Amino acid sequence: MTMGCTPSSHSSDQTGFAYGCAQSSHSSGNEHDYRRTSIELNGNHTTTVCNNKEMRESLNSRMNILKHDKMCLNFPNVKVLLVFDKPDAQCDALKWAAEKLSFETYLCHNFESAVDCYTEERHHLVIIDSRHSSHMLDASSLCRSIRNIKGSEYTCIVAVVKRSLAEKEEAGVLPFIRHGFNRWFIESYNLGICLNELIQLENNDIAIQSKLKASHALFTALDYCKDGVIVTGPNHDIQYLNQAIEKMLGFRYEEIIGKNAYDLHRSDSLKTDVVDSINMHINKGKEWEGTIFHRRKSGECIPLWSKISPLEVHNGIAEHLVFIKEFPYYSIEKMFSPDGDVLPYTYGSIKSTRKASYDVKSLCSDVGLGRRQSFAKFHAMTIEAPITKVINILMATQENSPVFVAQALDKVLEILKNSELYSPQFPNKESKPDDQMASDLVSGLMSSGTKQSGVRRMSHEAASNKSSVGGGGVTPQTPTQLPSLSNVPNNIKNLLDKDSDWGFDIIELERVSQKRPLVWLGLSVLSSFDVCRTLNCDEITLRNWLTVIEANYRDNPYHNSTHAADVMQATAYFLRKPRLKTLFYPLDEAICLIAAIIHDVDHPGKNSAFLCNSNDEMAILYNDISVLESHHAAHAFHLTVGPNSDPINIFKNLDSETYRDVRQSIIDMVLATEMTKHFEHLSKFVHVFTKSVSIEEGLIGNVGQSGPGELETVPESPNMITFSTPENIVLIKRILIKCADVSNPARPLDLCKVWAHRIAEEYCNQTDEEKRQKLPVVMPTFDRLTCSIPKSQIGFIDYFANDMFDAWDSFGDFPEIAEHLRSNYHFWKELSEQNSNKDIDNNNKDKERQS
Ligand code: AMP
Ligand code: ZN
């Protein structure tokens, strides 16, 4: 037999072909393709010659490249199998057409030879004579048999049917389709009809089958790739998943095909903001990337870097998605044993068994570049807040860790998910400060006025009782004799000469200045820092301002203008230290001093909790949030830049931008004095400071490794230049004013004792008032009958002062202050012990008397 253009791939194995089917023998030379038309039919030799030149040319110009998306396929040299139990005109006509198109043509006359021939050749097209059933050839069962052969899904099978069957008004084609035929061909011996039918088959069915065959190659490629691939339909139903997904998630194909792709994600990791972000991207036809936690079949969760690409967006909704799950930087096989137990996982070689705990340094140094990039992506997630990133990293670590680490991390995550990150918690008796006095003080200072049980007053009562809260009003008071550095009385001048000493006697200044220490000390200190020059204001304005601010401090035992003067003096002391001098510009110094001066202005002598519990107007105005600090800042600015304030407006000559910066910075410092935020400010400062020193010393890997609740060790001798970023300056200013604000326990003992009595007096006044008004008692131990000042001081130093002054000393070099704090602490300790002994003695005497 002769055949058309025989594909080279078949040239050798076709030589021995003998299954009762015809095999062409070919003549050589491409230019003669259309002439190689003779077909050997079971020994009969027929030659057909195409003489039509036009047809020859148009047939020769048929496409030979088939584009399938980005795939570029060669149009196949079509192989056709004609199955006719005996040659007839129909068979000849089709054979003629096939040869005209240079199809590689095979002819079989019985069932077995057809199956064998197909098995060998996998023809693109099989045409089966179905006009009549004979014992030799049952068309339907032949079709089914061919369909049972692997790869036959890419073959187009055509039934030749009688015209009379086709012309019946019924769906006669259906049984053929059910048996596996693609279509039918209504018998016709007309050569043109046969030729055109084959051309249509070639360009539609055969072309499509070729593309499907090529897609099969792509699926095979996807199964070999390491990253997981999932394709979903309109309702996120999984239409395809590759082997990598099975491996990563531990599910078998049948278990997840058709399921919703989102069910594979750990539900609590898909927070609404993540889902929103995904939808926002994909519904606009854009790709989304990020880490998604997935649930494995065995229950563990793994974070996988995922890309979600929409293939089709319909009416603003993405249908058909492709998910690519990047193969994790850790090895799934090493992580999970076959039965799903979590194994301690290893990086790289078996030898490099990872230590049980997670640290950033080991992650960054142990792993190769690829892993580092993957890890960097965890950090690069822009849609999440820093705390969410931290939580994600910990969750990732948790899922890859041995059980005991995972359990510890559970507790860490629990704490991190709680918003009160920096507030110490006393969940049980043991972790409370053992002394009730101290614990009362701590919770009193840390509570921002949560409503406790007790009778609440009506707001109109609070308003009508406002005058009882403290002295002084908001009206600026003009003193009779205006102070000035040029007319400073001698007794005051003698004191002011020592205004840069840590032991400066502010209590004596309060006495000799008749409770106007702030104006005198303010003039002296601000002039030594050249604040008038910095603010471009005259001394009279400054003096007026100080006078008005001082007048707006109420006559409280503790929160009075002497406290403001004291805090300003401590601030100035800090600013004069060489290490801090290098950090601050004159404007920063002015900001710090002004913030200290105003930081408690119009303090009512009661804490925020009291104001909230009593429905005070201030609490209502500030929604129970940072009530006092908000009020101090607002009140001071109202006085300074409010209506008719020109004579006292120290900021009036600043340009608007500078004024805005100055105002923002002052407000930030005043708000930082809120004790409920104490641990937050201190932790941030210590962390940043530690980090910058570590970078300097090449110790960055140690950052953040202190245990929960522990402050990181503050290193020595920082290089202030590397530390002085604008963000860090904000943190330093906060700690500076905080240290100044609570510096009284670190002053020389005589001063320290006065302040301790004053604060206790103020607290006790509050307790009296709470009892009188039947309000919740915020600090019950500050009852003037039972109050122990030494114990309150021990508690305050233990819980608030020690760590902060330690950090501050390391940072700014204030050993003398740390030393005062230490010796005062011992003083209070001894006094406390003496008092307890006395109490015991008195108790014993009482008992003796009673007996
Ligand atoms: P401020 O109200 O701005 O002065 O914030 C500092 C807070 O720390 C004060 O309200 C006091 O409650 C508290 N405080 C300062 N010094 C002491 C001390 N020696 N003993 C107890 N509490 C203190
Ligand atoms: Zn204060």
JSON list of N, CA, C and O in Angstrom, two decimals, residues 522-562:
[
{"chain": "A", "resi": 522, "resn": "GLY", "atom": "N", "xyz": [11.10, 78.81, 86.87]},
{"chain": "A", "resi": 522, "resn": "GLY", "atom": "CA", "xyz": [10.88, 78.78, 85.42]},
{"chain": "A", "resi": 522, "resn": "GLY", "atom": "C", "xyz": [11.69, 79.85, 84.73]},
{"chain": "A", "resi": 522, "resn": "GLY", "atom": "O", "xyz": [12.37, 79.57, 83.72]},
{"chain": "A", "resi": 523, "resn": "LEU", "atom": "N", "xyz": [11.63, 81.08, 85.28]},
{"chain": "A", "resi": 523, "resn": "LEU", "atom": "CA", "xyz": [12.39, 82.17, 84.66]},
{"chain": "A", "resi": 523, "resn": "LEU", "atom": "C", "xyz": [13.88, 81.83, 84.63]},
{"chain": "A", "resi": 523, "resn": "LEU", "atom": "O", "xyz": [14.57, 82.02, 83.63]},
{"chain": "A", "resi": 524, "resn": "SER", "atom": "N", "xyz": [14.33, 81.32, 85.77]},
{"chain": "A", "resi": 524, "resn": "SER", "atom": "CA", "xyz": [15.75, 81.02, 85.87]},
{"chain": "A", "resi": 524, "resn": "SER", "atom": "C", "xyz": [16.17, 79.91, 84.90]},
{"chain": "A", "resi": 524, "resn": "SER", "atom": "O", "xyz": [17.14, 80.04, 84.15]},
{"chain": "A", "resi": 525, "resn": "VAL", "atom": "N", "xyz": [15.42, 78.81, 84.93]},
{"chain": "A", "resi": 525, "resn": "VAL", "atom": "CA", "xyz": [15.80, 77.65, 84.11]},
{"chain": "A", "resi": 525, "resn": "VAL", "atom": "C", "xyz": [15.62, 77.95, 82.61]},
{"chain": "A", "resi": 525, "resn": "VAL", "atom": "O", "xyz": [16.51, 77.70, 81.80]},
{"chain": "A", "resi": 526, "resn": "LEU", "atom": "N", "xyz": [14.50, 78.55, 82.28]},
{"chain": "A", "resi": 526, "resn": "LEU", "atom": "CA", "xyz": [14.23, 78.80, 80.85]},
{"chain": "A", "resi": 526, "resn": "LEU", "atom": "C", "xyz": [15.24, 79.80, 80.29]},
{"chain": "A", "resi": 526, "resn": "LEU", "atom": "O", "xyz": [15.65, 79.71, 79.14]},
{"chain": "A", "resi": 527, "resn": "SER", "atom": "N", "xyz": [15.65, 80.74, 81.16]},
{"chain": "A", "resi": 527, "resn": "SER", "atom": "CA", "xyz": [16.63, 81.69, 80.62]},
{"chain": "A", "resi": 527, "resn": "SER", "atom": "C", "xyz": [17.99, 81.01, 80.44]},
{"chain": "A", "resi": 527, "resn": "SER", "atom": "O", "xyz": [18.73, 81.29, 79.50]},
{"chain": "A", "resi": 528, "resn": "SER", "atom": "N", "xyz": [18.29, 80.06, 81.34]},
{"chain": "A", "resi": 528, "resn": "SER", "atom": "CA", "xyz": [19.58, 79.37, 81.15]},
{"chain": "A", "resi": 528, "resn": "SER", "atom": "C", "xyz": [19.57, 78.50, 79.89]},
{"chain": "A", "resi": 528, "resn": "SER", "atom": "O", "xyz": [20.63, 78.20, 79.33]},
{"chain": "A", "resi": 529, "resn": "PHE", "atom": "N", "xyz": [18.40, 78.11, 79.44]},
{"chain": "A", "resi": 529, "resn": "PHE", "atom": "CA", "xyz": [18.32, 77.35, 78.17]},
{"chain": "A", "resi": 529, "resn": "PHE", "atom": "C", "xyz": [17.99, 78.26, 76.99]},
{"chain": "A", "resi": 529, "resn": "PHE", "atom": "O", "xyz": [17.73, 77.77, 75.89]},
{"chain": "A", "resi": 530, "resn": "ASP", "atom": "N", "xyz": [17.99, 79.57, 77.24]},
{"chain": "A", "resi": 530, "resn": "ASP", "atom": "CA", "xyz": [17.76, 80.54, 76.17]},
{"chain": "A", "resi": 530, "resn": "ASP", "atom": "C", "xyz": [16.44, 80.30, 75.43]},
{"chain": "A", "resi": 530, "resn": "ASP", "atom": "O", "xyz": [16.36, 80.43, 74.20]},
{"chain": "A", "resi": 531, "resn": "VAL", "atom": "N", "xyz": [15.43, 79.93, 76.18]},
{"chain": "A", "resi": 531, "resn": "VAL", "atom": "CA", "xyz": [14.16, 79.56, 75.55]},
{"chain": "A", "resi": 531, "resn": "VAL", "atom": "C", "xyz": [13.52, 80.74, 74.83]},
{"chain": "A", "resi": 531, "resn": "VAL", "atom": "O", "xyz": [12.92, 80.59, 73.76]},
{"chain": "A", "resi": 532, "resn": "CYS", "atom": "N", "xyz": [13.67, 81.98, 75.42]},
{"chain": "A", "resi": 532, "resn": "CYS", "atom": "CA", "xyz": [13.08, 83.16, 74.76]},
{"chain": "A", "resi": 532, "resn": "CYS", "atom": "C", "xyz": [13.63, 83.31, 73.36]},
{"chain": "A", "resi": 532, "resn": "CYS", "atom": "O", "xyz": [12.91, 83.58, 72.39]},
{"chain": "A", "resi": 533, "resn": "ARG", "atom": "N", "xyz": [14.91, 83.10, 73.25]},
{"chain": "A", "resi": 533, "resn": "ARG", "atom": "CA", "xyz": [15.53, 83.22, 71.93]},
{"chain": "A", "resi": 533, "resn": "ARG", "atom": "C", "xyz": [15.01, 82.14, 70.98]},
{"chain": "A", "resi": 533, "resn": "ARG", "atom": "O", "xyz": [14.69, 82.40, 69.83]},
{"chain": "A", "resi": 534, "resn": "THR", "atom": "N", "xyz": [14.95, 80.93, 71.50]},
{"chain": "A", "resi": 534, "resn": "THR", "atom": "CA", "xyz": [14.50, 79.82, 70.66]},
{"chain": "A", "resi": 534, "resn": "THR", "atom": "C", "xyz": [13.08, 80.05, 70.16]},
{"chain": "A", "resi": 534, "resn": "THR", "atom": "O", "xyz": [12.76, 79.78, 68.99]},
{"chain": "A", "resi": 535, "resn": "LEU", "atom": "N", "xyz": [12.22, 80.56, 71.05]},
{"chain": "A", "resi": 535, "resn": "LEU", "atom": "CA", "xyz": [10.82, 80.77, 70.66]},
{"chain": "A", "resi": 535, "resn": "LEU", "atom": "C", "xyz": [10.60, 82.15, 70.04]},
{"chain": "A", "resi": 535, "resn": "LEU", "atom": "O", "xyz": [9.49, 82.47, 69.62]},
{"chain": "A", "resi": 536, "resn": "ASN", "atom": "N", "xyz": [11.65, 82.94, 70.06]},
{"chain": "A", "resi": 536, "resn": "ASN", "atom": "CA", "xyz": [11.56, 84.30, 69.53]},
{"chain": "A", "resi": 536, "resn": "ASN", "atom": "C", "xyz": [10.46, 85.08, 70.27]},
{"chain": "A", "resi": 536, "resn": "ASN", "atom": "O", "xyz": [9.63, 85.74, 69.66]},
{"chain": "A", "resi": 537, "resn": "CYS", "atom": "N", "xyz": [10.48, 84.94, 71.62]},
{"chain": "A", "resi": 537, "resn": "CYS", "atom": "CA", "xyz": [9.50, 85.72, 72.39]},
{"chain": "A", "resi": 537, "resn": "CYS", "atom": "C", "xyz": [10.24, 86.52, 73.47]},
{"chain": "A", "resi": 537, "resn": "CYS", "atom": "O", "xyz": [11.36, 86.18, 73.84]},
{"chain": "A", "resi": 538, "resn": "ASP", "atom": "N", "xyz": [9.62, 87.61, 73.97]},
{"chain": "A", "resi": 538, "resn": "ASP", "atom": "CA", "xyz": [10.32, 88.43, 74.97]},
{"chain": "A", "resi": 538, "resn": "ASP", "atom": "C", "xyz": [10.12, 87.86, 76.36]},
{"chain": "A", "resi": 538, "resn": "ASP", "atom": "O", "xyz": [9.22, 87.03, 76.59]},
{"chain": "A", "resi": 539, "resn": "GLU", "atom": "N", "xyz": [10.96, 88.35, 77.28]},
{"chain": "A", "resi": 539, "resn": "GLU", "atom": "CA", "xyz": [10.94, 87.80, 78.63]},
{"chain": "A", "resi": 539, "resn": "GLU", "atom": "C", "xyz": [9.62, 88.09, 79.34]},
{"chain": "A", "resi": 539, "resn": "GLU", "atom": "O", "xyz": [9.15, 87.30, 80.16]},
{"chain": "A", "resi": 540, "resn": "ILE", "atom": "N", "xyz": [9.00, 89.22, 78.97]},
{"chain": "A", "resi": 540, "resn": "ILE", "atom": "CA", "xyz": [7.74, 89.59, 79.64]},
{"chain": "A", "resi": 540, "resn": "ILE", "atom": "C", "xyz": [6.64, 88.58, 79.28]},
{"chain": "A", "resi": 540, "resn": "ILE", "atom": "O", "xyz": [5.90, 88.12, 80.15]},
{"chain": "A", "resi": 541, "resn": "THR", "atom": "N", "xyz": [6.60, 88.22, 78.02]},
{"chain": "A", "resi": 541, "resn": "THR", "atom": "CA", "xyz": [5.60, 87.23, 77.61]},
{"chain": "A", "resi": 541, "resn": "THR", "atom": "C", "xyz": [5.84, 85.92, 78.35]},
{"chain": "A", "resi": 541, "resn": "THR", "atom": "O", "xyz": [4.91, 85.29, 78.85]},
{"chain": "A", "resi": 542, "resn": "LEU", "atom": "N", "xyz": [7.10, 85.54, 78.43]},
{"chain": "A", "resi": 542, "resn": "LEU", "atom": "CA", "xyz": [7.43, 84.29, 79.11]},
{"chain": "A", "resi": 542, "resn": "LEU", "atom": "C", "xyz": [7.02, 84.37, 80.59]},
{"chain": "A", "resi": 542, "resn": "LEU", "atom": "O", "xyz": [6.43, 83.43, 81.14]},
{"chain": "A", "resi": 543, "resn": "ARG", "atom": "N", "xyz": [7.34, 85.49, 81.20]},
{"chain": "A", "resi": 543, "resn": "ARG", "atom": "CA", "xyz": [6.99, 85.65, 82.62]},
{"chain": "A", "resi": 543, "resn": "ARG", "atom": "C", "xyz": [5.47, 85.62, 82.82]},
{"chain": "A", "resi": 543, "resn": "ARG", "atom": "O", "xyz": [4.96, 84.97, 83.72]},
{"chain": "A", "resi": 544, "resn": "ASN", "atom": "N", "xyz": [4.76, 86.32, 81.92]},
{"chain": "A", "resi": 544, "resn": "ASN", "atom": "CA", "xyz": [3.29, 86.30, 82.02]},
{"chain": "A", "resi": 544, "resn": "ASN", "atom": "C", "xyz": [2.76, 84.88, 81.88]},
{"chain": "A", "resi": 544, "resn": "ASN", "atom": "O", "xyz": [1.87, 84.44, 82.60]},
{"chain": "A", "resi": 545, "resn": "TRP", "atom": "N", "xyz": [3.32, 84.21, 80.94]},
{"chain": "A", "resi": 545, "resn": "TRP", "atom": "CA", "xyz": [2.86, 82.83, 80.70]},
{"chain": "A", "resi": 545, "resn": "TRP", "atom": "C", "xyz": [3.09, 81.95, 81.93]},
{"chain": "A", "resi": 545, "resn": "TRP", "atom": "O", "xyz": [2.17, 81.26, 82.40]},
{"chain": "A", "resi": 546, "resn": "LEU", "atom": "N", "xyz": [4.33, 82.04, 82.48]},
{"chain": "A", "resi": 546, "resn": "LEU", "atom": "CA", "xyz": [4.63, 81.23, 83.67]},
{"chain": "A", "resi": 546, "resn": "LEU", "atom": "C", "xyz": [3.69, 81.59, 84.81]},
{"chain": "A", "resi": 546, "resn": "LEU", "atom": "O", "xyz": [3.21, 80.72, 85.55]},
{"chain": "A", "resi": 547, "resn": "THR", "atom": "N", "xyz": [3.39, 82.85, 84.92]},
{"chain": "A", "resi": 547, "resn": "THR", "atom": "CA", "xyz": [2.52, 83.31, 86.00]},
{"chain": "A", "resi": 547, "resn": "THR", "atom": "C", "xyz": [1.12, 82.71, 85.85]},
{"chain": "A", "resi": 547, "resn": "THR", "atom": "O", "xyz": [0.54, 82.20, 86.81]},
{"chain": "A", "resi": 548, "resn": "VAL", "atom": "N", "xyz": [0.61, 82.77, 84.62]},
{"chain": "A", "resi": 548, "resn": "VAL", "atom": "CA", "xyz": [-0.74, 82.25, 84.38]},
{"chain": "A", "resi": 548, "resn": "VAL", "atom": "C", "xyz": [-0.77, 80.74, 84.57]},
{"chain": "A", "resi": 548, "resn": "VAL", "atom": "O", "xyz": [-1.68, 80.18, 85.19]},
{"chain": "A", "resi": 549, "resn": "ILE", "atom": "N", "xyz": [0.23, 80.07, 84.05]},
{"chain": "A", "resi": 549, "resn": "ILE", "atom": "CA", "xyz": [0.25, 78.61, 84.20]},
{"chain": "A", "resi": 549, "resn": "ILE", "atom": "C", "xyz": [0.31, 78.25, 85.68]},
{"chain": "A", "resi": 549, "resn": "ILE", "atom": "O", "xyz": [-0.43, 77.39, 86.17]},
{"chain": "A", "resi": 550, "resn": "GLU", "atom": "N", "xyz": [1.19, 78.94, 86.41]},
{"chain": "A", "resi": 550, "resn": "GLU", "atom": "CA", "xyz": [1.30, 78.63, 87.85]},
{"chain": "A", "resi": 550, "resn": "GLU", "atom": "C", "xyz": [-0.03, 78.88, 88.56]},
{"chain": "A", "resi": 550, "resn": "GLU", "atom": "O", "xyz": [-0.46, 78.07, 89.39]},
{"chain": "A", "resi": 551, "resn": "ALA", "atom": "N", "xyz": [-0.70, 79.95, 88.18]},
{"chain": "A", "resi": 551, "resn": "ALA", "atom": "CA", "xyz": [-1.98, 80.27, 88.82]},
{"chain": "A", "resi": 551, "resn": "ALA", "atom": "C", "xyz": [-3.03, 79.21, 88.52]},
{"chain": "A", "resi": 551, "resn": "ALA", "atom": "O", "xyz": [-4.01, 79.07, 89.25]},
{"chain": "A", "resi": 552, "resn": "ASN", "atom": "N", "xyz": [-2.83, 78.48, 87.48]},
{"chain": "A", "resi": 552, "resn": "ASN", "atom": "CA", "xyz": [-3.79, 77.45, 87.12]},
{"chain": "A", "resi": 552, "resn": "ASN", "atom": "C", "xyz": [-3.48, 76.09, 87.71]},
{"chain": "A", "resi": 552, "resn": "ASN", "atom": "O", "xyz": [-4.15, 75.10, 87.40]},
{"chain": "A", "resi": 553, "resn": "TYR", "atom": "N", "xyz": [-2.41, 76.02, 88.49]},
{"chain": "A", "resi": 553, "resn": "TYR", "atom": "CA", "xyz": [-2.21, 74.82, 89.30]},
{"chain": "A", "resi": 553, "resn": "TYR", "atom": "C", "xyz": [-3.01, 75.01, 90.58]},
{"chain": "A", "resi": 553, "resn": "TYR", "atom": "O", "xyz": [-2.97, 76.09, 91.17]},
{"chain": "A", "resi": 554, "resn": "ARG", "atom": "N", "xyz": [-3.74, 73.98, 90.96]},
{"chain": "A", "resi": 554, "resn": "ARG", "atom": "CA", "xyz": [-4.56, 74.12, 92.16]},
{"chain": "A", "resi": 554, "resn": "ARG", "atom": "C", "xyz": [-3.71, 73.83, 93.40]},
{"chain": "A", "resi": 554, "resn": "ARG", "atom": "O", "xyz": [-2.61, 73.28, 93.30]},
{"chain": "A", "resi": 555, "resn": "ASP", "atom": "N", "xyz": [-4.26, 74.18, 94.51]},
{"chain": "A", "resi": 555, "resn": "ASP", "atom": "CA", "xyz": [-3.49, 74.06, 95.76]},
{"chain": "A", "resi": 555, "resn": "ASP", "atom": "C", "xyz": [-3.65, 72.66, 96.34]},
{"chain": "A", "resi": 555, "resn": "ASP", "atom": "O", "xyz": [-4.11, 72.49, 97.46]},
{"chain": "A", "resi": 556, "resn": "ASN", "atom": "N", "xyz": [-3.25, 71.68, 95.59]},
{"chain": "A", "resi": 556, "resn": "ASN", "atom": "CA", "xyz": [-3.34, 70.29, 96.05]},
{"chain": "A", "resi": 556, "resn": "ASN", "atom": "C", "xyz": [-2.12, 69.94, 96.90]},
{"chain": "A", "resi": 556, "resn": "ASN", "atom": "O", "xyz": [-1.07, 70.58, 96.76]},
{"chain": "A", "resi": 557, "resn": "PRO", "atom": "N", "xyz": [-2.24, 68.91, 97.71]},
{"chain": "A", "resi": 557, "resn": "PRO", "atom": "CA", "xyz": [-1.05, 68.50, 98.50]},
{"chain": "A", "resi": 557, "resn": "PRO", "atom": "C", "xyz": [0.13, 68.14, 97.60]},
{"chain": "A", "resi": 557, "resn": "PRO", "atom": "O", "xyz": [1.27, 68.48, 97.90]},
{"chain": "A", "resi": 558, "resn": "TYR", "atom": "N", "xyz": [-0.15, 67.43, 96.52]},
{"chain": "A", "resi": 558, "resn": "TYR", "atom": "CA", "xyz": [0.95, 66.94, 95.67]},
{"chain": "A", "resi": 558, "resn": "TYR", "atom": "C", "xyz": [0.92, 67.60, 94.28]},
{"chain": "A", "resi": 558, "resn": "TYR", "atom": "O", "xyz": [1.91, 68.18, 93.84]},
{"chain": "A", "resi": 559, "resn": "HIS", "atom": "N", "xyz": [-0.20, 67.50, 93.60]},
{"chain": "A", "resi": 559, "resn": "HIS", "atom": "CA", "xyz": [-0.25, 68.02, 92.22]},
{"chain": "A", "resi": 559, "resn": "HIS", "atom": "C", "xyz": [-0.49, 69.52, 92.22]},
{"chain": "A", "resi": 559, "resn": "HIS", "atom": "O", "xyz": [-1.56, 70.01, 91.87]},
{"chain": "A", "resi": 560, "resn": "ASN", "atom": "N", "xyz": [0.56, 70.22, 92.61]},
{"chain": "A", "resi": 560, "resn": "ASN", "atom": "CA", "xyz": [0.49, 71.68, 92.65]},
{"chain": "A", "resi": 560, "resn": "ASN", "atom": "C", "xyz": [1.64, 72.26, 91.82]},
{"chain": "A", "resi": 560, "resn": "ASN", "atom": "O", "xyz": [2.38, 71.49, 91.17]},
{"chain": "A", "resi": 561, "resn": "SER", "atom": "N", "xyz": [1.82, 73.56, 91.87]},
{"chain": "A", "resi": 561, "resn": "SER", "atom": "CA", "xyz": [2.84, 74.16, 90.98]},
{"chain": "A", "resi": 561, "resn": "SER", "atom": "C", "xyz": [4.25, 73.81, 91.46]},
{"chain": "A", "resi": 561, "resn": "SER", "atom": "O", "xyz": [5.21, 73.89, 90.68]},
{"chain": "A", "resi": 562, "resn": "THR", "atom": "N", "xyz": [4.39, 73.40, 92.71]},
{"chain": "A", "resi": 562, "resn": "THR", "atom": "CA", "xyz": [5.71, 72.98, 93.18]},
{"chain": "A", "resi": 562, "resn": "THR", "atom": "C", "xyz": [6.10, 71.67, 92.49]},
{"chain": "A", "resi": 562, "resn": "THR", "atom": "O", "xyz": [7.27, 71.49, 92.10]}
]
